[in-house]
Amino acid sequence: MIQTRQPRLRALVLALGFAAAALSPVYASEPAATADSAVKADIPFEQFTLPNGLRVVVHTDRKAPIVAVNIWYHVGSKNELPGRTGFAHLFEHLMFQSSENHEGEFFTPFELVGATNQNGTTNSDRTNYFQNVPTTALDMALWMESDRMGHFLGAVSQEVLDEQRGVVQNEKRQGENQPYGQVFERLLKASYPEGHPYRWPVIGSMSDLNAASLEDVRRFFKSWYGPNNAVLVLAGDIDLETAKEKATRYFGDIPAGPTLAQPAVDPAPRNTSTRDEFTDRVPQTRIYRTWNIAEFGNADVERLQLLSQVLGGSRASRLDKRLVHGDKIADRVSTSAWGSQLGGMFYVQADVKQGVDPAVVEKAIEEEMARLLADGPTQAELEQARTQFKAGFIRGIERIGGFGGKADALAECTVFMKDPGCFREGMA
């Protein structure tokens, strides 16, 4: 542990775990889902594909005159190349600017019609754009989305690129200057080998962003933003026939882009531990432990999500009871498990209470994990974890749009599993 004289300078402990096999839990028998819970978790849908490859998923919900428009492009930071990172996130910013047939910010006409939940996000595997619009504004929304899909590059000048590059670099600086803001990039580099598509952060590096030329940017867009690499979800006050007519009208004439292979699944299993410690201006020591796990859609990920709930998903979880409420050696504990397209991560984080030796907290974490992996959860713990898992999903799909809403769930399953209803398996 590195000690300093500065009162608010504390060491961050970064402890990376073994290969994913070390996290294979033993489970008690799982209770069957009730018919009621299965019904609540369902999202009925229909789907079709345009000749240019655009996949369209439709969910009808007439409770309000609103349609969620959600479009996912199957491109994220994993599709970049070393030395040219940050492009997918840069395009998230660029595509909220002018397109060839619309001058000005993308948000403006949506604000005029009262759109809600409008945003865009980028991660390692995909980029998405979404908004909820009144049914009367659906044509406008689809025209705008189709214009930035099929008629965008003519509006991207060197001036626009330089401006948005500066915005992204400022966002990166702000993130890194926040407490613990440099940890995740170190985690990625420690977790994945050289050349692995998950080794760099979504926002990219300063040097790569500086090096990006206008031609680089145009080439990236032409490669990945065609209709055949996108999924459009329309959820709400719409039916299949209306969706077919409107999707064909607005997107049908956009030519397909090249067919590019996605990187192969590679969780980068680890057979040795890695440990890293560094100091930063943060209020207290924070411990991170991560393990590489399987990819999205793998049944092991769902099992590890249940394990995560038992271990640290609530005040009644094992780490909370031991570290926070029992031994009182940590102020906060959290755990998470997620699967991405190439592989996922299991994550434990603990904020060490002032004056406590971090080694004591590490030892307690190891003991609780070893006990859970050896004996498995109790039936009560497993049932509670499954209830929390289902409840979180159901809370999300109470909304037709927005992050985690019905449209998002359908898009995610379509992009990664080619089945809009893949969520049903986890809810069974």
Tab-separated table of C-alpha atoms in Angstrom:
chain	number	residue	atom	x	y	z
A	1	MET	CA	0.000	0.000	0.000
A	2	ILE	CA	1.375	3.391	-0.947
A	3	GLN	CA	1.175	5.950	1.830
A	4	THR	CA	1.257	9.730	1.367
A	5	ARG	CA	1.068	12.814	3.551
A	6	GLN	CA	-1.842	14.424	1.752
A	7	PRO	CA	-4.990	13.993	3.856
A	8	ARG	CA	-7.345	13.255	0.947
A	9	LEU	CA	-4.951	11.185	-1.117
A	10	ARG	CA	-5.807	7.517	-0.722
A	11	ALA	CA	-4.583	4.393	-2.459
A	12	LEU	CA	-6.850	2.587	-4.869
A	13	VAL	CA	-6.471	-1.155	-4.730
A	14	LEU	CA	-7.162	-2.924	-8.001
A	15	ALA	CA	-7.271	-6.707	-7.585
A	16	LEU	CA	-8.127	-8.766	-10.645
A	17	GLY	CA	-9.348	-12.319	-10.202
A	18	PHE	CA	-8.719	-15.640	-11.898
A	19	ALA	CA	-10.310	-17.195	-14.956
A	20	ALA	CA	-14.089	-17.313	-15.144
A	21	ALA	CA	-14.146	-20.976	-14.169
A	22	ALA	CA	-13.395	-19.946	-10.605
A	23	LEU	CA	-16.818	-18.328	-10.437
A	24	SER	CA	-18.968	-21.324	-11.311
A	25	PRO	CA	-21.539	-21.353	-8.490
A	26	VAL	CA	-23.432	-24.289	-7.054
A	27	TYR	CA	-27.166	-23.646	-7.143
A	28	ALA	CA	-30.106	-24.964	-5.247
A	29	SER	CA	-33.069	-26.007	-7.367
A	30	GLU	CA	-34.742	-23.023	-8.959
A	31	PRO	CA	-38.440	-22.360	-8.376
A	32	ALA	CA	-40.650	-22.256	-11.425
A	33	ALA	CA	-41.859	-18.842	-12.498
A	34	THR	CA	-45.517	-18.184	-11.955
A	35	ALA	CA	-47.808	-17.729	-14.930
A	36	ASP	CA	-48.503	-14.205	-13.712
A	37	SER	CA	-44.837	-13.190	-13.744
A	38	ALA	CA	-44.327	-14.711	-17.192
A	39	VAL	CA	-47.243	-12.708	-18.590
A	40	LYS	CA	-46.018	-9.463	-17.061
A	41	ALA	CA	-42.538	-9.953	-18.493
A	42	ASP	CA	-43.682	-10.553	-22.063
A	43	ILE	CA	-43.475	-8.057	-24.933
A	44	PRO	CA	-45.522	-9.271	-27.918
A	45	PHE	CA	-43.891	-8.306	-31.218
A	46	GLU	CA	-43.929	-8.759	-34.978
A	47	GLN	CA	-40.985	-8.252	-37.297
A	48	PHE	CA	-39.964	-7.877	-40.917
A	49	THR	CA	-36.859	-7.054	-42.934
A	50	LEU	CA	-36.583	-4.551	-45.780
A	51	PRO	CA	-34.764	-5.577	-48.991
A	52	ASN	CA	-31.778	-3.438	-47.945
A	53	GLY	CA	-31.366	-5.503	-44.781
A	54	LEU	CA	-32.948	-3.171	-42.201
A	55	ARG	CA	-34.617	-5.297	-39.528
A	56	VAL	CA	-37.791	-3.768	-38.079
A	57	VAL	CA	-39.504	-4.954	-34.891
A	58	VAL	CA	-43.004	-3.746	-33.982
A	59	HIS	CA	-44.740	-3.830	-30.606
A	60	THR	CA	-48.312	-2.502	-30.435
A	61	ASP	CA	-49.435	-0.727	-27.263
A	62	ARG	CA	-52.439	1.590	-27.670
A	63	LYS	CA	-52.557	2.913	-24.097
A	64	ALA	CA	-51.323	6.345	-25.217
A	65	PRO	CA	-50.869	8.112	-28.589
A	66	ILE	CA	-47.083	7.748	-28.398
A	67	VAL	CA	-44.528	5.722	-30.359
A	68	ALA	CA	-41.056	4.839	-29.132
A	69	VAL	CA	-38.555	5.020	-31.988
A	70	ASN	CA	-35.378	3.134	-31.143
A	71	ILE	CA	-32.621	2.363	-33.632
A	72	TRP	CA	-29.576	0.261	-32.831
A	73	TYR	CA	-26.466	0.129	-34.996
A	74	HIS	CA	-24.396	-3.002	-34.460
A	75	VAL	CA	-21.183	-1.054	-34.018
A	76	GLY	CA	-19.295	-0.056	-30.896
A	77	SER	CA	-15.764	0.432	-29.716
A	78	LYS	CA	-14.972	-3.259	-30.356
A	79	ASN	CA	-15.251	-2.559	-34.094
A	80	GLU	CA	-12.474	0.015	-34.001
A	81	LEU	CA	-8.796	-0.643	-34.617
A	82	PRO	CA	-5.861	0.049	-32.313
A	83	GLY	CA	-4.670	3.547	-33.121
A	84	ARG	CA	-8.132	4.576	-34.280
A	85	THR	CA	-10.200	4.250	-31.121
A	86	GLY	CA	-13.143	6.390	-30.044
A	87	PHE	CA	-14.822	6.532	-33.472
A	88	ALA	CA	-18.129	4.913	-32.465
A	89	HIS	CA	-18.601	7.331	-29.579
A	90	LEU	CA	-17.486	10.242	-31.757
A	91	PHE	CA	-20.244	9.347	-34.226
A	92	GLU	CA	-22.795	9.367	-31.429
A	93	HIS	CA	-21.976	13.078	-31.097
A	94	LEU	CA	-21.670	13.796	-34.820
A	95	MET	CA	-25.054	12.266	-35.598
A	96	PHE	CA	-26.838	14.755	-33.353
A	97	GLN	CA	-25.623	17.540	-35.635
A	98	SER	CA	-26.830	18.450	-39.136
A	99	SER	CA	-27.542	15.870	-41.821
A	100	GLU	CA	-27.646	16.590	-45.545
A	101	ASN	CA	-31.323	17.566	-45.579
A	102	HIS	CA	-31.645	18.982	-42.063
A	103	GLU	CA	-29.580	21.933	-40.944
A	104	GLY	CA	-29.079	22.394	-37.224
A	105	GLU	CA	-29.085	20.140	-34.192
A	106	PHE	CA	-31.018	16.897	-34.429
A	107	PHE	CA	-32.882	17.667	-31.185
A	108	THR	CA	-34.588	20.857	-32.399
A	109	PRO	CA	-37.626	19.507	-34.318
A	110	PHE	CA	-38.230	16.905	-31.615
A	111	GLU	CA	-38.360	19.563	-28.925
A	112	LEU	CA	-40.984	21.412	-30.960
A	113	VAL	CA	-43.334	18.390	-31.003
A	114	GLY	CA	-42.852	17.458	-27.348
A	115	ALA	CA	-40.692	14.346	-27.749
A	116	THR	CA	-39.444	12.728	-24.538
A	117	ASN	CA	-36.687	10.304	-23.499
A	118	GLN	CA	-34.483	11.352	-26.402
A	119	ASN	CA	-30.851	10.358	-26.249
A	120	GLY	CA	-28.084	8.253	-27.727
A	121	THR	CA	-25.579	5.920	-26.109
A	122	THR	CA	-22.503	3.965	-27.173
A	123	ASN	CA	-20.872	0.945	-25.609
A	124	SER	CA	-18.366	-1.645	-26.717
A	125	ASP	CA	-20.881	-3.481	-28.913
A	126	ARG	CA	-23.541	-1.110	-30.239
A	127	THR	CA	-24.689	2.482	-30.678
A	128	ASN	CA	-28.347	3.396	-30.163
A	129	TYR	CA	-30.577	6.417	-30.631
A	130	PHE	CA	-34.041	6.661	-29.147
A	131	GLN	CA	-36.964	8.997	-28.532
A	132	ASN	CA	-40.670	8.840	-27.695
A	133	VAL	CA	-42.800	10.937	-30.027
A	134	PRO	CA	-46.512	11.696	-30.341
A	135	THR	CA	-48.077	9.487	-33.007
A	136	THR	CA	-48.681	12.594	-35.110
A	137	ALA	CA	-44.912	13.238	-35.169
A	138	LEU	CA	-43.865	9.707	-36.146
A	139	ASP	CA	-43.310	10.623	-39.792
A	140	MET	CA	-40.983	13.436	-38.781
A	141	ALA	CA	-39.033	11.150	-36.450
A	142	LEU	CA	-38.571	8.462	-39.089
A	143	TRP	CA	-37.561	11.027	-41.713
A	144	MET	CA	-34.934	12.431	-39.350
A	145	GLU	CA	-33.566	8.992	-38.491
A	146	SER	CA	-33.459	7.946	-42.127
A	147	ASP	CA	-31.704	11.163	-43.140
A	148	ARG	CA	-28.856	10.626	-40.709
A	149	MET	CA	-28.595	6.978	-41.750
A	150	GLY	CA	-28.615	7.486	-45.504
A	151	HIS	CA	-27.746	11.148	-46.029
A	152	PHE	CA	-25.227	12.144	-43.416
A	153	LEU	CA	-21.644	12.308	-44.628
A	154	GLY	CA	-22.268	15.283	-46.894
A	155	ALA	CA	-22.875	17.358	-43.760
A	156	VAL	CA	-19.668	16.283	-41.977
A	157	SER	CA	-17.032	18.922	-42.650
A	158	GLN	CA	-13.596	19.356	-41.116
A	159	GLU	CA	-15.045	22.138	-38.971
A	160	VAL	CA	-17.825	19.884	-37.636
A	161	LEU	CA	-15.352	17.076	-36.966
A	162	ASP	CA	-12.971	19.366	-35.091
A	163	GLU	CA	-15.798	20.817	-33.002
A	164	GLN	CA	-17.226	17.459	-31.926
A	165	ARG	CA	-13.774	15.980	-31.389
A	166	GLY	CA	-13.169	18.799	-28.923
A	167	VAL	CA	-16.473	18.063	-27.174
A	168	VAL	CA	-15.544	14.385	-26.787
A	169	GLN	CA	-12.053	15.194	-25.524
A	170	ASN	CA	-13.515	17.557	-22.945
A	171	GLU	CA	-15.932	14.803	-21.871
A	172	LYS	CA	-12.963	12.450	-21.495
A	173	ARG	CA	-11.038	14.965	-19.375
A	174	GLN	CA	-14.048	15.561	-17.135
A	175	GLY	CA	-14.518	11.833	-16.610
A	176	GLU	CA	-10.868	11.215	-15.795
A	177	ASN	CA	-10.779	14.120	-13.334
A	178	GLN	CA	-13.656	12.743	-11.262
A	179	PRO	CA	-12.857	10.585	-8.221
A	180	TYR	CA	-11.964	7.069	-9.382
A	181	GLY	CA	-12.357	8.277	-12.977
A	182	GLN	CA	-9.219	6.549	-14.265
A	183	VAL	CA	-9.949	3.122	-12.842
A	184	PHE	CA	-12.043	1.553	-15.595
A	185	GLU	CA	-9.436	2.109	-18.297
A	186	ARG	CA	-6.844	0.410	-16.094
A	187	LEU	CA	-9.258	-2.447	-15.476
A	188	LEU	CA	-9.724	-2.998	-19.205
A	189	LYS	CA	-5.996	-3.022	-19.903
A	190	ALA	CA	-5.402	-5.464	-17.072
A	191	SER	CA	-8.314	-7.716	-18.046
A	192	TYR	CA	-7.749	-8.073	-21.789
A	193	PRO	CA	-4.582	-8.837	-23.773
A	194	GLU	CA	-3.026	-6.636	-26.445
A	195	GLY	CA	-5.222	-6.475	-29.539
A	196	HIS	CA	-8.430	-7.613	-27.816
A	197	PRO	CA	-11.377	-5.392	-28.895
A	198	TYR	CA	-12.370	-4.731	-25.267
A	199	ARG	CA	-8.944	-3.504	-24.190
A	200	TRP	CA	-9.644	0.191	-24.853
A	201	PRO	CA	-12.406	2.409	-23.405
A	202	VAL	CA	-15.419	3.401	-25.485
A	203	ILE	CA	-14.418	7.061	-25.436
A	204	GLY	CA	-11.035	6.233	-26.989
A	205	SER	CA	-7.660	7.837	-26.377
A	206	MET	CA	-6.688	11.480	-26.774
A	207	SER	CA	-3.970	10.652	-29.289
A	208	ASP	CA	-6.300	8.532	-31.429
A	209	LEU	CA	-8.960	11.235	-31.434
A	210	ASN	CA	-6.359	13.824	-32.431
A	211	ALA	CA	-5.130	11.601	-35.244
A	212	ALA	CA	-8.592	10.961	-36.727
A	213	SER	CA	-8.855	12.445	-40.207
A	214	LEU	CA	-12.009	13.333	-42.090
A	215	GLU	CA	-11.341	10.409	-44.425
A	216	ASP	CA	-10.948	8.028	-41.454
A	217	VAL	CA	-14.313	9.140	-40.123
A	218	ARG	CA	-16.062	8.782	-43.472
A	219	ARG	CA	-14.630	5.312	-43.982
A	220	PHE	CA	-15.841	4.193	-40.551
A	221	PHE	CA	-19.368	5.468	-41.205
A	222	LYS	CA	-19.614	3.809	-44.628
A	223	SER	CA	-18.475	0.525	-43.117
A	224	TRP	CA	-20.837	0.262	-40.157
A	225	TYR	CA	-23.899	2.536	-40.422
A	226	GLY	CA	-25.810	0.951	-43.287
A	227	PRO	CA	-29.386	-0.337	-42.891
A	228	ASN	CA	-28.182	-3.952	-43.005
A	229	ASN	CA	-26.244	-3.312	-39.785
A	230	ALA	CA	-29.171	-1.691	-37.956
A	231	VAL	CA	-32.357	-2.633	-36.117
A	232	LEU	CA	-35.344	-0.277	-35.917
A	233	VAL	CA	-37.890	-0.871	-33.158
A	234	LEU	CA	-41.266	0.881	-33.155
A	235	ALA	CA	-43.228	0.370	-29.943
A	236	GLY	CA	-46.525	1.948	-28.951
A	237	ASP	CA	-49.409	3.383	-30.948
A	238	ILE	CA	-48.595	1.576	-34.202
A	239	ASP	CA	-49.417	-1.681	-35.979
A	240	LEU	CA	-47.498	-3.930	-38.359
A	241	GLU	CA	-48.992	-2.645	-41.608
A	242	THR	CA	-48.405	0.995	-40.691
A	243	ALA	CA	-44.850	0.165	-39.675
A	244	LYS	CA	-44.188	-1.605	-42.985
A	245	GLU	CA	-45.488	1.328	-45.008
A	246	LYS	CA	-43.538	3.955	-43.086
A	247	ALA	CA	-40.292	1.983	-42.820
A	248	THR	CA	-40.358	1.313	-46.558
A	249	ARG	CA	-41.135	4.942	-47.351
A	250	TYR	CA	-38.364	6.441	-45.247
A	251	PHE	CA	-35.649	3.763	-45.210
A	252	GLY	CA	-36.338	1.629	-48.272
A	253	ASP	CA	-34.185	3.604	-50.720
A	254	ILE	CA	-31.057	3.643	-48.537
A	255	PRO	CA	-28.536	1.235	-50.080
A	256	ALA	CA	-27.108	-1.544	-47.961
A	257	GLY	CA	-23.592	-1.114	-46.682
A	258	PRO	CA	-20.821	-3.699	-46.885
A	259	THR	CA	-21.247	-6.942	-44.986
A	260	LEU	CA	-18.511	-6.970	-42.359
A	261	ALA	CA	-17.795	-9.778	-39.941
A	262	GLN	CA	-18.118	-9.108	-36.230
A	263	PRO	CA	-15.189	-10.107	-33.990
A	264	ALA	CA	-15.326	-13.673	-32.695
A	265	VAL	CA	-16.508	-14.370	-29.154
A	266	ASP	CA	-13.467	-14.204	-26.884
A	267	PRO	CA	-13.964	-13.786	-23.119
A	268	ALA	CA	-10.162	-13.795	-22.745
A	269	PRO	CA	-10.136	-16.353	-19.907
A	270	ARG	CA	-7.457	-15.752	-17.316
A	271	ASN	CA	-5.303	-18.424	-15.680
A	272	THR	CA	-3.315	-16.099	-13.439
A	273	SER	CA	-4.154	-13.223	-11.118
A	274	THR	CA	-3.102	-9.643	-11.706
A	275	ARG	CA	-2.772	-7.038	-8.995
A	276	ASP	CA	-2.360	-3.296	-9.412
A	277	GLU	CA	-2.304	-0.457	-6.894
A	278	PHE	CA	-2.180	3.243	-7.578
A	279	THR	CA	-2.847	6.507	-5.756
A	280	ASP	CA	-5.172	9.318	-6.672
A	281	ARG	CA	-6.991	12.220	-5.011
A	282	VAL	CA	-9.985	10.274	-3.752
A	283	PRO	CA	-11.780	10.279	-0.391
A	284	GLN	CA	-11.037	6.677	0.563
A	285	THR	CA	-9.498	3.436	-0.608
A	286	ARG	CA	-11.637	1.487	-3.035
A	287	ILE	CA	-11.099	-2.173	-3.854
A	288	TYR	CA	-12.018	-3.628	-7.232
A	289	ARG	CA	-12.049	-7.306	-8.094
A	290	THR	CA	-13.056	-8.482	-11.548
A	291	TRP	CA	-13.251	-11.761	-13.432
A	292	ASN	CA	-13.752	-12.307	-17.150
A	293	ILE	CA	-16.907	-14.345	-17.780
A	294	ALA	CA	-18.969	-15.611	-20.716
A	295	GLU	CA	-20.693	-13.626	-23.437
A	296	PHE	CA	-24.232	-12.183	-23.658
A	297	GLY	CA	-26.810	-14.945	-24.059
A	298	ASN	CA	-24.706	-17.609	-22.376
A	299	ALA	CA	-26.640	-19.324	-19.582
A	300	ASP	CA	-23.650	-18.919	-17.270
A	301	VAL	CA	-24.126	-15.143	-17.318
A	302	GLU	CA	-27.656	-15.419	-15.927
A	303	ARG	CA	-26.403	-17.754	-13.199
A	304	LEU	CA	-23.649	-15.321	-12.297
A	305	GLN	CA	-26.161	-12.472	-12.211
A	306	LEU	CA	-28.053	-14.421	-9.563
A	307	LEU	CA	-24.778	-15.029	-7.739
A	308	SER	CA	-24.112	-11.294	-7.870
A	309	GLN	CA	-27.491	-10.556	-6.278
A	310	VAL	CA	-26.836	-13.018	-3.459
A	311	LEU	CA	-23.336	-11.708	-2.897
A	312	GLY	CA	-23.886	-7.952	-3.008
A	313	GLY	CA	-27.182	-6.958	-4.563
A	314	SER	CA	-29.005	-5.621	-1.487
A	315	ARG	CA	-28.730	-4.777	2.219
A	316	ALA	CA	-29.504	-8.420	2.921
A	317	SER	CA	-26.721	-9.708	0.659
A	318	ARG	CA	-23.750	-11.518	2.112
A	319	LEU	CA	-21.088	-8.873	1.552
A	320	ASP	CA	-23.324	-6.099	2.856
A	321	LYS	CA	-24.187	-8.048	5.983
A	322	ARG	CA	-20.552	-8.950	6.675
A	323	LEU	CA	-18.556	-5.887	5.572
A	324	VAL	CA	-20.971	-2.983	6.051
A	325	HIS	CA	-23.356	-4.002	8.850
A	326	GLY	CA	-21.448	-6.726	10.673
A	327	ASP	CA	-17.700	-6.082	10.774
A	328	LYS	CA	-18.242	-2.405	9.789
A	329	ILE	CA	-15.063	-2.377	7.707
A	330	ALA	CA	-16.582	-0.951	4.504
A	331	ASP	CA	-18.959	1.922	3.813
A	332	ARG	CA	-20.346	0.531	0.552
A	333	VAL	CA	-20.188	-2.741	-1.348
A	334	SER	CA	-21.546	-3.495	-4.806
A	335	THR	CA	-21.393	-6.416	-7.200
A	336	SER	CA	-22.416	-6.838	-10.803
A	337	ALA	CA	-22.285	-9.362	-13.622
A	338	TRP	CA	-22.903	-8.569	-17.255
A	339	GLY	CA	-22.395	-10.273	-20.579
A	340	SER	CA	-21.223	-8.346	-23.609
A	341	GLN	CA	-21.011	-9.666	-27.159
A	342	LEU	CA	-17.486	-11.090	-26.926
A	343	GLY	CA	-17.420	-11.832	-23.206
A	344	GLY	CA	-18.517	-10.350	-19.919
A	345	MET	CA	-17.275	-9.346	-16.509
A	346	PHE	CA	-18.067	-10.148	-12.887
A	347	TYR	CA	-17.309	-7.224	-10.629
A	348	VAL	CA	-16.937	-6.617	-6.885
A	349	GLN	CA	-16.321	-3.136	-5.481
A	350	ALA	CA	-15.851	-2.074	-1.862
A	351	ASP	CA	-15.180	1.334	-0.288
A	352	VAL	CA	-12.921	0.766	2.715
A	353	LYS	CA	-13.963	2.550	5.912
A	354	GLN	CA	-11.503	5.212	7.048
A	355	GLY	CA	-8.830	3.778	9.326
A	356	VAL	CA	-9.375	0.162	8.257
A	357	ASP	CA	-6.560	-1.827	6.672
A	358	PRO	CA	-7.676	-2.660	3.087
A	359	ALA	CA	-6.129	-6.107	3.486
A	360	VAL	CA	-8.780	-6.877	6.105
A	361	VAL	CA	-11.540	-5.998	3.627
A	362	GLU	CA	-9.929	-8.044	0.872
A	363	LYS	CA	-9.709	-11.063	3.158
A	364	ALA	CA	-13.371	-10.752	4.151
A	365	ILE	CA	-14.430	-10.561	0.489
A	366	GLU	CA	-12.407	-13.666	-0.322
A	367	GLU	CA	-13.902	-15.565	2.608
A	368	GLU	CA	-17.495	-14.727	1.700
A	369	MET	CA	-16.970	-15.583	-1.964
A	370	ALA	CA	-15.275	-18.874	-1.101
A	371	ARG	CA	-18.140	-19.792	1.227
A	372	LEU	CA	-20.777	-19.005	-1.390
A	373	LEU	CA	-18.952	-20.850	-4.166
A	374	ALA	CA	-18.412	-23.898	-1.962
A	375	ASP	CA	-21.909	-24.217	-0.507
A	376	GLY	CA	-24.099	-22.322	-2.969
A	377	PRO	CA	-26.946	-19.986	-1.993
A	378	THR	CA	-29.811	-21.019	0.218
A	379	GLN	CA	-33.199	-21.564	-1.370
A	380	ALA	CA	-34.433	-18.307	0.187
A	381	GLU	CA	-31.448	-16.359	-1.173
A	382	LEU	CA	-31.941	-17.810	-4.632
A	383	GLU	CA	-35.643	-17.004	-4.694
A	384	GLN	CA	-34.962	-13.445	-3.561
A	385	ALA	CA	-32.266	-13.037	-6.219
A	386	ARG	CA	-34.575	-14.294	-8.965
A	387	THR	CA	-37.326	-11.964	-7.753
A	388	GLN	CA	-34.962	-8.970	-7.801
A	389	PHE	CA	-33.687	-9.909	-11.242
A	390	LYS	CA	-37.180	-10.229	-12.703
A	391	ALA	CA	-38.473	-7.141	-10.917
A	392	GLY	CA	-35.683	-5.019	-12.366
A	393	PHE	CA	-36.520	-6.146	-15.894
A	394	ILE	CA	-40.260	-5.688	-15.398
A	395	ARG	CA	-39.767	-2.177	-13.995
A	396	GLY	CA	-37.832	-1.291	-17.127
A	397	ILE	CA	-40.416	-2.571	-19.582
A	398	GLU	CA	-43.219	-0.689	-17.890
A	399	ARG	CA	-41.999	2.051	-20.257
A	400	ILE	CA	-42.332	1.635	-24.020
A	401	GLY	CA	-39.181	3.627	-24.716
A	402	GLY	CA	-36.157	5.087	-23.047
A	403	PHE	CA	-33.135	3.246	-21.725
A	404	GLY	CA	-34.178	-0.268	-20.656
A	405	GLY	CA	-37.757	0.098	-21.940
A	406	LYS	CA	-39.679	-2.302	-24.175
A	407	ALA	CA	-38.150	-0.994	-27.391
A	408	ASP	CA	-34.660	-1.297	-25.925
A	409	ALA	CA	-35.220	-4.893	-24.800
A	410	LEU	CA	-36.474	-5.902	-28.246
A	411	ALA	CA	-33.573	-4.166	-29.985
A	412	GLU	CA	-30.943	-5.745	-27.747
A	413	CYS	CA	-32.242	-9.255	-28.347
A	414	THR	CA	-32.501	-8.675	-32.095
A	415	VAL	CA	-28.980	-7.307	-32.449
A	416	PHE	CA	-27.147	-9.845	-30.317
A	417	MET	CA	-29.321	-12.975	-30.537
A	418	LYS	CA	-31.262	-12.393	-33.793
A	419	ASP	CA	-34.401	-13.087	-31.754
A	420	PRO	CA	-36.400	-10.108	-30.429
A	421	GLY	CA	-37.897	-12.348	-27.746
A	422	CYS	CA	-34.668	-13.723	-26.298
A	423	PHE	CA	-35.495	-12.049	-22.960
A	424	ARG	CA	-38.244	-14.623	-22.407
A	425	GLU	CA	-35.752	-17.359	-21.639
A	426	GLY	CA	-34.352	-15.422	-18.699
A	427	MET	CA	-37.840	-14.679	-17.400
A	428	ALA	CA	-39.070	-18.285	-17.583
